[in-house]
Coordinates of C-alpha atoms and ligand atoms in Angstrom, one line a residue:
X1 CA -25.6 -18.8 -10.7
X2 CA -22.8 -20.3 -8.7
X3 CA -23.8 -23.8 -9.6
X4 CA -24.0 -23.2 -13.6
X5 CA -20.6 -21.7 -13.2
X6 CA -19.0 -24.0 -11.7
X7 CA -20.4 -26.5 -14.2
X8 CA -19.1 -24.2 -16.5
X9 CA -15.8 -24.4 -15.2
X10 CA -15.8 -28.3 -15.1
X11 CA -17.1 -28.4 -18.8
X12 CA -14.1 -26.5 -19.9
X13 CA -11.7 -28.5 -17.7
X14 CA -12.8 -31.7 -19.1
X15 CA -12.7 -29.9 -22.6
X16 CA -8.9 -29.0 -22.0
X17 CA -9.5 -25.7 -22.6
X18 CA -7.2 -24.2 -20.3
X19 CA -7.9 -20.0 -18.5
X20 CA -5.3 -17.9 -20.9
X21 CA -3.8 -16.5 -18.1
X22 CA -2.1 -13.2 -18.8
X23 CA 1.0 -13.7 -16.4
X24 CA 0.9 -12.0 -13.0
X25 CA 3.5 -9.3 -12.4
X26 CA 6.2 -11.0 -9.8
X27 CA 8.0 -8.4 -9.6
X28 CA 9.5 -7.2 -6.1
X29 CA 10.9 -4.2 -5.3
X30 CA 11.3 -2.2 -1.9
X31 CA 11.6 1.1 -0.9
X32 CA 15.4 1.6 -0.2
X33 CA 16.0 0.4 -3.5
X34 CA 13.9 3.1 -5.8
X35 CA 15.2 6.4 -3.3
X36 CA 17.7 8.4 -5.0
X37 CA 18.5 9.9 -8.3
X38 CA 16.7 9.0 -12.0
X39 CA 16.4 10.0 -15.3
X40 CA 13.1 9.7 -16.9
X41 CA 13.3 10.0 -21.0
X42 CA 10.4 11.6 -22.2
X43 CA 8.7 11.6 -25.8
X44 CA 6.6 14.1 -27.2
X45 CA 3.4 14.3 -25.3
X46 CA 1.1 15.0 -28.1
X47 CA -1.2 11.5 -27.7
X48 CA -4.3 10.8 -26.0
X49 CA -5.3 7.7 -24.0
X50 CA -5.2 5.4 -27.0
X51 CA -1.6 5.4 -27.3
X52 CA 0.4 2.4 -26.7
X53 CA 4.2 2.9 -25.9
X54 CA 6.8 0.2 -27.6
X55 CA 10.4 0.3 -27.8
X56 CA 10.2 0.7 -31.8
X57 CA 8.6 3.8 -32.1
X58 CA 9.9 5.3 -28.4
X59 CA 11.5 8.3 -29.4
X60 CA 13.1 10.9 -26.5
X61 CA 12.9 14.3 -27.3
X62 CA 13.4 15.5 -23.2
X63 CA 15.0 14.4 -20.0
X64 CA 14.2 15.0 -16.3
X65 CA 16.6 14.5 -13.6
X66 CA 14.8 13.7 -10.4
X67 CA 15.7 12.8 -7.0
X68 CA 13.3 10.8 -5.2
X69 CA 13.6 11.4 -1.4
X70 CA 12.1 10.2 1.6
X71 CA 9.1 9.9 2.7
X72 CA 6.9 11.3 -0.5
X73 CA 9.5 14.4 -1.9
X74 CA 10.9 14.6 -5.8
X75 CA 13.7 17.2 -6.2
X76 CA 15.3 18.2 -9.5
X77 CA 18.8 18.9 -9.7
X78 CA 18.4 22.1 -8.6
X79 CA 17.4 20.9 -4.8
X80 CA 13.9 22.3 -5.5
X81 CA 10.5 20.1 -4.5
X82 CA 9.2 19.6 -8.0
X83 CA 7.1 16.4 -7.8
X84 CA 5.5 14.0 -5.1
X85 CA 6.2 10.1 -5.4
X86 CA 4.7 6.6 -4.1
X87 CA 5.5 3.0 -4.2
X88 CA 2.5 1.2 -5.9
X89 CA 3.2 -1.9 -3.4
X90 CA 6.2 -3.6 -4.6
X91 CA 5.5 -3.5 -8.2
X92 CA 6.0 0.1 -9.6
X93 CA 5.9 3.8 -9.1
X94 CA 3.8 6.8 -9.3
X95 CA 4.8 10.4 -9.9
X96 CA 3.1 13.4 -9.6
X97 CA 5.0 16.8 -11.1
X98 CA 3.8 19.7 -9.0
X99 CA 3.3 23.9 -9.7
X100 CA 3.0 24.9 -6.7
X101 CA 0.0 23.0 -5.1
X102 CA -1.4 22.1 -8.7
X103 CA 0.2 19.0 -10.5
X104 CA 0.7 19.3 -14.0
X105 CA 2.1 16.0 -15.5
X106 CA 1.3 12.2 -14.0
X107 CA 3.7 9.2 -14.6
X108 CA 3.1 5.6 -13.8
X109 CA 5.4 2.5 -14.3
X110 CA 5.9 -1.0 -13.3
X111 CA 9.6 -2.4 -12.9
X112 CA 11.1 -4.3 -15.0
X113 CA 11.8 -8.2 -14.8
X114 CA 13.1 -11.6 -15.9
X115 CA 11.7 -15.3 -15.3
X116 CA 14.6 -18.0 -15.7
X117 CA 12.9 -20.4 -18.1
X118 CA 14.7 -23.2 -16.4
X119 CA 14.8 -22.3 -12.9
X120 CA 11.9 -20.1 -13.0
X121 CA 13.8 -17.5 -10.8
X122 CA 12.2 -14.0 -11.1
X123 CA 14.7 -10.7 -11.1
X124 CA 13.8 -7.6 -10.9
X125 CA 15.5 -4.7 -12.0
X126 CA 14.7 -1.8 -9.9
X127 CA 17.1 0.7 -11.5
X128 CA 14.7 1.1 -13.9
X129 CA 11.1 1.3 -15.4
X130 CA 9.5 -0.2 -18.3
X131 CA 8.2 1.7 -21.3
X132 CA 5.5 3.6 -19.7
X133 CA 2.7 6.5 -20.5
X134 CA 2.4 9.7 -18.5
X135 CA 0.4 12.9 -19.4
X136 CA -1.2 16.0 -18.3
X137 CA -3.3 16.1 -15.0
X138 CA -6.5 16.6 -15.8
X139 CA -7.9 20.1 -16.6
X140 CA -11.2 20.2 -15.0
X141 CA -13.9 18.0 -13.1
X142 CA -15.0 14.9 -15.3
X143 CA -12.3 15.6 -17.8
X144 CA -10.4 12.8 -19.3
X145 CA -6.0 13.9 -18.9
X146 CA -5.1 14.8 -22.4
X147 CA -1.4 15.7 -23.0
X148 CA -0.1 11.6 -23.1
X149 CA 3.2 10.5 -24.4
X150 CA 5.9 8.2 -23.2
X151 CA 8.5 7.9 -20.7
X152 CA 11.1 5.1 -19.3
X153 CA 12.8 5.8 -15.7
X154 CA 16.8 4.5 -15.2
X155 CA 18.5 5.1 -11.7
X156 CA 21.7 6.8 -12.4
X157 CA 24.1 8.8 -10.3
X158 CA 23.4 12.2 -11.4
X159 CA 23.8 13.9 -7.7
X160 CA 27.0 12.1 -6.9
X161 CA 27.6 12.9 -3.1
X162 CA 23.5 11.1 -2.2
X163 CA 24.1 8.3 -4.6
X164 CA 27.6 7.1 -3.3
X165 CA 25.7 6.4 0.6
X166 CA 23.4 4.3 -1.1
X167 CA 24.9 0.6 -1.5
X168 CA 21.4 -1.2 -1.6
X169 CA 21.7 -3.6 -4.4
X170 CA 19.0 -2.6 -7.6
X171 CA 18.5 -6.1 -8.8
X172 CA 17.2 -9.0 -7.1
X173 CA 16.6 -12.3 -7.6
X174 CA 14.6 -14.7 -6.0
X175 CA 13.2 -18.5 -6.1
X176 CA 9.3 -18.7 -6.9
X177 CA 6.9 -19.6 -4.4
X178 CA 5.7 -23.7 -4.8
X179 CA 2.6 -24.3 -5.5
X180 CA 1.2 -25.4 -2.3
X181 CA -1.8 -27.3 -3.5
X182 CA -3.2 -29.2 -6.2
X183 CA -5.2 -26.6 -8.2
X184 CA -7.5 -29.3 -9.0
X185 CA -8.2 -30.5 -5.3
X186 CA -11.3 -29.5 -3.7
X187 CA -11.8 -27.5 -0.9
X188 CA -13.6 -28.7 1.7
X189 CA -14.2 -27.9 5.3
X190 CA -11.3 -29.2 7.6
X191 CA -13.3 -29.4 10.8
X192 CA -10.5 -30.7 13.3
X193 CA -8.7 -27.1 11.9
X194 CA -12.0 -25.4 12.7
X195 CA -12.3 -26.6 16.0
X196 CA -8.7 -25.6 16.8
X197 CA -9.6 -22.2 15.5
X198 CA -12.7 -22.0 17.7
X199 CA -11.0 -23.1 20.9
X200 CA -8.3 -21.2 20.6
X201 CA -9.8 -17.5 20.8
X202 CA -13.4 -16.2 21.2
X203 CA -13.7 -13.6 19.2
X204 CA -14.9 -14.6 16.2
X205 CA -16.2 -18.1 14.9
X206 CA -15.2 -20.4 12.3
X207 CA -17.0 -23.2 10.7
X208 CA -17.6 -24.5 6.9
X209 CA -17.9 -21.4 4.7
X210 CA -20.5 -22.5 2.0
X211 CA -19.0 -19.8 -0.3
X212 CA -15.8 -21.7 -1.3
X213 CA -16.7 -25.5 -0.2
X214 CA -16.7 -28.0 -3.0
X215 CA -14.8 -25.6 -5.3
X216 CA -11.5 -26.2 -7.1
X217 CA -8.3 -24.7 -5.0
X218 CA -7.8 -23.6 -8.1
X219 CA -11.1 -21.0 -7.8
X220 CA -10.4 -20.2 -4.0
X221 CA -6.7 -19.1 -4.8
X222 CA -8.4 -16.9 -7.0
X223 CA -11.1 -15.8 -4.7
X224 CA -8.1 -15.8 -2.2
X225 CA -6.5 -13.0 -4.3
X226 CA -3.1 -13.1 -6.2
X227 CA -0.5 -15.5 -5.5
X228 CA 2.1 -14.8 -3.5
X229 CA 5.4 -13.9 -5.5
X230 CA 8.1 -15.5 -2.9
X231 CA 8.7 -17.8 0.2
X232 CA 9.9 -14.8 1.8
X233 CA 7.0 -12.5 1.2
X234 CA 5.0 -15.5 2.3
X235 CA 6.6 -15.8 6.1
X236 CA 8.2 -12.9 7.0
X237 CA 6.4 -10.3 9.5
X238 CA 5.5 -6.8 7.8
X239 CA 8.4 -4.6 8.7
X240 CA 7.4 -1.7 9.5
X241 CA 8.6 1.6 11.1
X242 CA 5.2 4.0 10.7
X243 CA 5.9 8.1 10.2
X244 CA 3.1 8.4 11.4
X245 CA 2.4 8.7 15.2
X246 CA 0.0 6.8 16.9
X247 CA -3.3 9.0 17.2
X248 CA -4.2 9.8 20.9
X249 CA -7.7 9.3 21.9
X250 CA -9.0 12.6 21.8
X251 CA -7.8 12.8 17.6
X252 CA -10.2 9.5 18.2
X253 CA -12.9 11.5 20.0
X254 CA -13.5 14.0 17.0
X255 CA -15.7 11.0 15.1
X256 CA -18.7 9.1 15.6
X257 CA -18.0 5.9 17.6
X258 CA -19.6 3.7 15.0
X259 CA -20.2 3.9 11.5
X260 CA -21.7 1.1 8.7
X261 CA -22.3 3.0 5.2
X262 CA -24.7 -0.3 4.3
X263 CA -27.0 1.5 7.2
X264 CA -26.6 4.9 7.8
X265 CA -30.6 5.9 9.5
X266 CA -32.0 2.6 7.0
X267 CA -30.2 4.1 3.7
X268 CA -27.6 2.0 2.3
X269 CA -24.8 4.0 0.6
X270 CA -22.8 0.8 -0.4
X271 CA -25.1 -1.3 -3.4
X272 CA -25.1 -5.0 -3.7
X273 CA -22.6 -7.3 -2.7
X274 CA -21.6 -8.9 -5.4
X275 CA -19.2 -12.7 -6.7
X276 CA -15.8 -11.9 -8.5
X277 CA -16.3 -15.8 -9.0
X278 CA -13.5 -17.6 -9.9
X279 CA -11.2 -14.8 -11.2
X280 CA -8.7 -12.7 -9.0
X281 CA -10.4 -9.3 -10.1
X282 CA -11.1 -8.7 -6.0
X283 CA -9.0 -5.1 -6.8
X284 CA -11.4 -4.7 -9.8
X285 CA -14.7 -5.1 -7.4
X286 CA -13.0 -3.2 -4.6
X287 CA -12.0 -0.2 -7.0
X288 CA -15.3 0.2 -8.8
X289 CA -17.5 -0.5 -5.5
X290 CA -15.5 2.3 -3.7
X291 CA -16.3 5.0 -6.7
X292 CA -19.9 3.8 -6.4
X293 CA -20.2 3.8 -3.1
X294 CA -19.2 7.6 -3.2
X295 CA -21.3 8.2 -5.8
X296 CA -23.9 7.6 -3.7
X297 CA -22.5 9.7 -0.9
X298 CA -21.5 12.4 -2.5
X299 CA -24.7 12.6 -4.9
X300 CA -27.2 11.9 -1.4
X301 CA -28.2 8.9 -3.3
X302 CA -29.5 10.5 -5.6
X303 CA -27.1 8.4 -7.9
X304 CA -26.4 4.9 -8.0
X305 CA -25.3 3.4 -10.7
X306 CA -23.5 -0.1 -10.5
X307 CA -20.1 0.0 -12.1
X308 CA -18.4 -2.2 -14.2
X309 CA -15.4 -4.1 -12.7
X310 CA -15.4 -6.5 -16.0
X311 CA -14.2 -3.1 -18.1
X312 CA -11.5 -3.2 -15.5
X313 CA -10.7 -6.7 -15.7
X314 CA -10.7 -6.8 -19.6
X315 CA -9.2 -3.5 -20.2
X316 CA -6.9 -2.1 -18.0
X317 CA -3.1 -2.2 -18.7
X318 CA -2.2 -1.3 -14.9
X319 CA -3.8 -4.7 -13.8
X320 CA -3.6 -7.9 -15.2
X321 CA -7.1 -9.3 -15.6
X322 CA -8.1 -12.3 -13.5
X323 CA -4.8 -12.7 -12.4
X324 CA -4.8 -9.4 -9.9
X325 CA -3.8 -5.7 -9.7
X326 CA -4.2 -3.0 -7.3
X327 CA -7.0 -0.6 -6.0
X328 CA -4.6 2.5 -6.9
X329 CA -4.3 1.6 -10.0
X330 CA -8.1 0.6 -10.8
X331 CA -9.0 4.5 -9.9
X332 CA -6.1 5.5 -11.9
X333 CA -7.7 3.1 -14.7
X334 CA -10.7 5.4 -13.8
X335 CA -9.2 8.6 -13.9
X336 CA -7.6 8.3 -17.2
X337 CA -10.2 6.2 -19.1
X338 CA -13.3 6.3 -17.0
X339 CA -15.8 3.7 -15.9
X340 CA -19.1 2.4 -17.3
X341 CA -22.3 1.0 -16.4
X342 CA -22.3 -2.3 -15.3
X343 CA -25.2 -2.7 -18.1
X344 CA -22.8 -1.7 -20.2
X345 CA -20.5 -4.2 -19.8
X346 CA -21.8 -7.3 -17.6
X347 CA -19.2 -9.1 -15.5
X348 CA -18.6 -12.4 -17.2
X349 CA -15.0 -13.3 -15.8
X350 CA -14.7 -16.8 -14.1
X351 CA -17.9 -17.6 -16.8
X352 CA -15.7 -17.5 -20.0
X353 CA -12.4 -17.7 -20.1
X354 CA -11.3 -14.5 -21.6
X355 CA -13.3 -11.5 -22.2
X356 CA -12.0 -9.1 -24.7
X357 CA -12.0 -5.4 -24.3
X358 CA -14.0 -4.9 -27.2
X359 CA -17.2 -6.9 -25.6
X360 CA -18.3 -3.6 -24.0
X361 CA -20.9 -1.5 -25.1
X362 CA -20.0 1.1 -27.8
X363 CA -20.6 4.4 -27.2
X364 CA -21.1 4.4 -23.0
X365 CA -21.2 6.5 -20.0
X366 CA -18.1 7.4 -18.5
X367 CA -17.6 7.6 -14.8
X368 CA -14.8 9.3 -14.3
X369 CA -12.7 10.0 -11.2
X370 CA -11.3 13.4 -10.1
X371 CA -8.0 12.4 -7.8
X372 CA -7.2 9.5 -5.8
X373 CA -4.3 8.3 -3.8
X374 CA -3.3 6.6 -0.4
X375 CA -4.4 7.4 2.7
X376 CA -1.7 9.2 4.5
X377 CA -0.8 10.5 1.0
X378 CA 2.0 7.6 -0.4
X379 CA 2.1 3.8 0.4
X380 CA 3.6 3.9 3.8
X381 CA 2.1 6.4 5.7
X382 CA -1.5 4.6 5.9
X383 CA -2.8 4.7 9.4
X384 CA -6.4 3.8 11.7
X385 CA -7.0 7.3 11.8
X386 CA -6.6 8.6 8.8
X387 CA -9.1 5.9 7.6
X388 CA -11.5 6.7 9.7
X389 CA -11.3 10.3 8.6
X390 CA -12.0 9.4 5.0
X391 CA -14.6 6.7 6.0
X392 CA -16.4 9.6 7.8
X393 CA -16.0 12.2 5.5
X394 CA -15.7 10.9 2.2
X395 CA -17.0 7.1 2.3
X396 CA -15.7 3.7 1.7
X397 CA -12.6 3.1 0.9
X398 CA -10.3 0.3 -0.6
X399 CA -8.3 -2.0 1.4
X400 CA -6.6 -4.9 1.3
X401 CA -5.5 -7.6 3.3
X402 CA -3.1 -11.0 3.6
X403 CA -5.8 -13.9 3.2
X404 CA -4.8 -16.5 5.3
X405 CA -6.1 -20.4 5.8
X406 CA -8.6 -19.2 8.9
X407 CA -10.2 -16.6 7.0
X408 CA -11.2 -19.1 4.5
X409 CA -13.4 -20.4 7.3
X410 CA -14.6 -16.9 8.7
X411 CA -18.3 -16.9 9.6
X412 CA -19.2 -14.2 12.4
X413 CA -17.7 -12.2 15.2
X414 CA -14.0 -10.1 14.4
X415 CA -11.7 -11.8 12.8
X416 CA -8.1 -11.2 13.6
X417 CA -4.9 -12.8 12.1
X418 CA -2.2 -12.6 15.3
X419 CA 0.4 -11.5 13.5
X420 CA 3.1 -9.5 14.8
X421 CA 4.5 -6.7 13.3
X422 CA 8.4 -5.7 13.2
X423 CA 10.3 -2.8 12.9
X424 CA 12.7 -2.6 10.4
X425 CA 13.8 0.9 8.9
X426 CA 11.6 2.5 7.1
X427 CA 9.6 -0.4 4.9
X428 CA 6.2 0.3 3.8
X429 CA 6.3 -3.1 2.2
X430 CA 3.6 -5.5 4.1
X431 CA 2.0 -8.6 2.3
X432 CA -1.1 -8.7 1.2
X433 CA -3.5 -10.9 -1.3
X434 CA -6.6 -9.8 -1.5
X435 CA -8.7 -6.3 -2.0
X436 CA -12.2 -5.6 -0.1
X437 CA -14.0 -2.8 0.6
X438 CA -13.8 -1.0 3.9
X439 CA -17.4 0.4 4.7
X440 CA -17.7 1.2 8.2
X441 CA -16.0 0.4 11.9
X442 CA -17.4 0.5 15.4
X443 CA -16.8 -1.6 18.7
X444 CA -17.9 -5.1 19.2
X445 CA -20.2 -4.8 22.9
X446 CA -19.6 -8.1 24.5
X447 CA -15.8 -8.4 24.1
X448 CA -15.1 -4.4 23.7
X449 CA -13.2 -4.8 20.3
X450 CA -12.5 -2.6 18.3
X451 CA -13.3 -3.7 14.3
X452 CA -14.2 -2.4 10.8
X453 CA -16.8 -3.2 8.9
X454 CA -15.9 -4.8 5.2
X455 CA -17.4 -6.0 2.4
X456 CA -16.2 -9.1 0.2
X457 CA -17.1 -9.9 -3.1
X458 CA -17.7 -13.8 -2.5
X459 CA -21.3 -13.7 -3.3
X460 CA -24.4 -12.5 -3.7
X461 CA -26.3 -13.6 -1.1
X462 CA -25.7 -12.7 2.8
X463 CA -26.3 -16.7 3.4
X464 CA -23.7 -17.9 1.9
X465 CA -20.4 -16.3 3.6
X466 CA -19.1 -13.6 1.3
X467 CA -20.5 -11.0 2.4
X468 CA -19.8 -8.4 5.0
X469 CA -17.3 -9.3 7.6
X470 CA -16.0 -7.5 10.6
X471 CA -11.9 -7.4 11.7
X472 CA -10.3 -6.1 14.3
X473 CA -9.0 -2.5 14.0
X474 CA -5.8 -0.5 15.6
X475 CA -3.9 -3.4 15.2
X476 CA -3.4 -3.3 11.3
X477 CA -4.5 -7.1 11.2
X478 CA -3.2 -9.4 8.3
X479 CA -1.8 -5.6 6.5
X480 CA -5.2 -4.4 6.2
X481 CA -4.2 -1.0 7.5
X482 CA -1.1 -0.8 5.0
X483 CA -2.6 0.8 2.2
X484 CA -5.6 1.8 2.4
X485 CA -6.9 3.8 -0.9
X486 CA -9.7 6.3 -2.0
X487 CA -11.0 8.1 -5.3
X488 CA -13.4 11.0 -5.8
X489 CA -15.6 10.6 -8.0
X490 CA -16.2 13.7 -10.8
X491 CA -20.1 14.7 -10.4
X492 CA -21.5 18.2 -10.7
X493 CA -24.9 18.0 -8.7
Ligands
LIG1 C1 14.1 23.2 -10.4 O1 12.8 23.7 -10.3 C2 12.8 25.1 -10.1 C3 11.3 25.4 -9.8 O2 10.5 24.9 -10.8 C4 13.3 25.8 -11.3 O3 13.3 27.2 -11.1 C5 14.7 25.3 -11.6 O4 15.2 25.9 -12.8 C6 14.8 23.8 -11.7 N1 16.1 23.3 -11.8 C7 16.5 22.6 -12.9 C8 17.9 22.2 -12.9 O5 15.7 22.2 -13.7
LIG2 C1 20.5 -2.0 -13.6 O1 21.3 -3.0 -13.0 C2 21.7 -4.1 -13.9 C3 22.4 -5.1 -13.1 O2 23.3 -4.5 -12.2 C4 22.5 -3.5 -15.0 O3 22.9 -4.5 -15.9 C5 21.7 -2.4 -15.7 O4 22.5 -1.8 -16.7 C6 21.3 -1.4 -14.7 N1 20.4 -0.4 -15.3 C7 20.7 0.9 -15.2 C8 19.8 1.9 -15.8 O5 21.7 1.3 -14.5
LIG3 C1 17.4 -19.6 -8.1 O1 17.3 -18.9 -6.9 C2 17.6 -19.7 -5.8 C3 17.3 -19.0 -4.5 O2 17.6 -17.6 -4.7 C4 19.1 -20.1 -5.9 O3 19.5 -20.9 -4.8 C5 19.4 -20.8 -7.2 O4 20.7 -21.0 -7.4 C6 18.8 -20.0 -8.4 N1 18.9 -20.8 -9.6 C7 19.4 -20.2 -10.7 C8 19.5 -21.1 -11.9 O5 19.7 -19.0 -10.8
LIG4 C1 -30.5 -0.2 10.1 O1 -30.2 0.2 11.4 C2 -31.3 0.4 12.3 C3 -30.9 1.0 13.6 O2 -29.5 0.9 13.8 C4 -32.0 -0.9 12.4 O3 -33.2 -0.8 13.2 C5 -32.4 -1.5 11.1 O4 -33.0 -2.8 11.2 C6 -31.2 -1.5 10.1 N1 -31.7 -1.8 8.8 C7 -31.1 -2.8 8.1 C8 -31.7 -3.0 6.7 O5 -30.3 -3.6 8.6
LIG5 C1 1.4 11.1 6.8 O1 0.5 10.8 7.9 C2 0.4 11.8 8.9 C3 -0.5 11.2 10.0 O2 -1.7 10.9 9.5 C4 0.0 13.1 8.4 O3 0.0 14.1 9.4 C5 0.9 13.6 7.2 O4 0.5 14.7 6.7 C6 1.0 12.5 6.2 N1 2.0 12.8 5.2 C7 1.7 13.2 4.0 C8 2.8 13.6 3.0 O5 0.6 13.4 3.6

């Protein structure tokens, strides 16, 4: 498999015919600057999931004055909790209106931006959103949201007296990130670095990692996950000043001391492990392996289908294809338009260079998922035991994490990154690259570690590294415990 594909890959390149890349969204925002007071323009909401939003036919008919407060809390002008909010990482925002304890209307949008065509310098706006969908939450179990029209966000100073405190500036501008190395290059194994790596800690081991030797950088930084948008996102530390308490030990004692849903008394809950190959659709793989995977927990395997992360990757306007997207926003691709059968649409990405939508099977199966969110309930507020908590109760769950050069050489024991974190206001931001799955956690004997248990999707087989690795845990190594998300899947069993 892997060979034919990467002589697939080297056929094209000597062909010219170059990956269409869809671009990557480099747009960075923060926290600070999205709290306080917006307008979101609404159009009639008489569409279903087909319809497509553009400036031309965008047509207000209502507007909503919102203020978006910390930590998770919406008011409307009237000072009265109507709505709850998140950051989708740095790139856009979710809304849920609220009746009571039932939401009723769910809006999604990325920020806006600009590329310099000289420079190349990104800005972002953050005062506003980009032409956007929302509609009704759905009605029932398994039922797609129906309800959909149109929306675009602007910051504006509607509650005078909050606005004037806030001086953070909306729009920001920054240099991009240089390429660091020759896409064309080879990776191989550096063994002086894995050496270093190996003396200087003894918790886990490194050596060659037959998974991404003698491929193109240009298929490990996809493997990798999505580039990083700036210098600074690059080196800074995650700053970080949790809500969130630290758990004592006895909130610890409540669960089992180890779980792995690959093995829970011989029955794996979890399904294959599978090869994105070279494509960044890790968030794809990690957002369709965590529905399956509670599929099978919720339905006592009784179910297991293998879902499609291609429909995902080819389909999905909250991600962009091979060139990355979030977990969030893959169960909200699931939620709103479902998922199918694997069968029904095969994952050919890093095979051919594009795969339309319209390659999937015609009339299939939808999966569909119920609610989803963060863990801790908005990006921010993600913390070890809450995950455990869903892990336990729920199942596997999608996380992501900063991939750095020594994990590209990862081959037993728990990994850790030794990075610190800093504490900086309240800044759910953290860097992070690439999306796994988290599928169970327990504590190494010999050195007394504390790790999880996750799954890659760098191959099929257990003998080639890809698989299943183990990092440590408590310590929120390389961001992985910075947003942390889950779905629940629809099923009436
Ligand atoms: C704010 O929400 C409350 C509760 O839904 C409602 O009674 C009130 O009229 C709203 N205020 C405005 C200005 O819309
Ligand atoms: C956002 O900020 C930019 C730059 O300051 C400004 O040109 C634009 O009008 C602002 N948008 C809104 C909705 O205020
Ligand atoms: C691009 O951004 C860098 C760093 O922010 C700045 O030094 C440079 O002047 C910018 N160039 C242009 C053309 O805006
Ligand atoms: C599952 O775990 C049990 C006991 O923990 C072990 O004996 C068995 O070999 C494991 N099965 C697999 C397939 O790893
Ligand atoms: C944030 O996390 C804490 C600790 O896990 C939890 O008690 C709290 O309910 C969470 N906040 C929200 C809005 O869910």
């Amino acid at each position: 498999m892997r060979t034919a594909s990467a002589l697939l890959v080297a056929l094209l390149a000597l062909l010219g015919v170059a990956a269409v890349a869809r671009a990557d969204i480099p747009v960075h925002c923060l926290y600070d600057q999205i709290v306080g007071t917006w307008r979101f323009d609404m159009g009639a909401n008489n569409g279903d999931n087909s319809l497509v939003c553009n400036d031309d036919t965008f047509n207000p008919v209502k507007s909503l004055h919102l203020r978006f407060a910390e930590p998770n809390i919406v008011y409307n002008s009237s000072g009265i909790q109507v709505a709850d909010w998140t950051m989708i990482y740095d790139e856009g925002i979710s809304v849920r209106m609220m009746d009571g304890a039932k939401f009723t209307q769910l809006f999604f949008a990325f920020f806006p931006y600009t590329v310099d065509p000289i420079s190349g310098n990104v800005t972002s706006f953050c005062n506003e959103t980009v032409l956007s969908t929302y509609h009704d939450a759905p009605y029932g179990s398994g039922q797609l949201p129906l309800g959909w029209g149109c929306f675009k966000g602007y910051k504006a100073s509607y509650f005078t007296e909050q606005e004037a405190a806030n001086t953070v500036s909306p729009v920001t501008t920054y240099a991009p990130k240089p390429q660091a190395a020759s896409p064309d290059a080879i990776f191989h194994a550096d063994h002086e670095y894995i050496a270093r790596l190996n003396a200087a800690q003894n918790l886990w081991t490194a050596g060659p990692n037959p998974a991404l030797v003698g491929r193109p950088m240009r298929e490990v930084q996809a493997m990798a996950g999505r580039k990083l948008k700036t210098s600074v996102e690059a080196h800074l530390p995650p700053a970080k000043l949790r809500t969130a308490a630290k758990a004592s030990a006895d909130a610890f004692a409540a669960y089992p001391a180890e779980l792995n849903w690959r093995n829970v008394s011989g029955i794996d809950y979890v399904g294959p492990m599978r090869d994105q190959l070279s494509c960044g659709s890790c968030y794809a793989f990690s957002g369709t392996e965590m529905l399956q995977a509670r599929i099978r927990v919720k339905s006592q395997n009784k179910l297991t289908p293998l879902l499609s992360p291609q429909r995902v990757v080819s389909c999905s306007a909250y991600s962009q294809g091979c060139d990355g997207g979030f977990e969030y926003l893959v169960s909200k691709f699931g939620q709103d338009y479902g998922f199918v059968d694997e069968s029904c649409f095969p994952y050919q990405s890093g095979l051919i260079p594009e795969v339309p939508c319209s390659a999937g099977c015609a009339l299939p199966r939808l999966y569909t998922v119920d609610d989803f969110n963060y863990v801790g309930g908005y990006y921010g507020n993600c913390s070890e035991l809450g995950m455990i908590d869903h892990l336990v109760n729920y199942g596997p769950l999608s996380v992501s994490f900063l991939v750095l050069d020594s994990f590209m050489t990862y081959r037993s024991g728990v990994y850790t990154c030794d990075t610190t974190p800093g504490t900086v206001g309240f800044n759910p931001f953290e860097t992070v690259s690439h999306a796994v799955l988290l599928i169970g956690y327990g504590v190494d004997p010999t050195t007394n570690t504390k790790y999880w248990r996750v799954a890659n999707s760098w191959g099929r087989h257990s003998t080639d590294y890809g698989g299943d690795f183990l990092i440590r845990r408590g310590t929120d190594e390389c961001a992985i415990e910075s947003a942390a998300s889950w779905a629940t899947p629809s099923l009436n069993i």
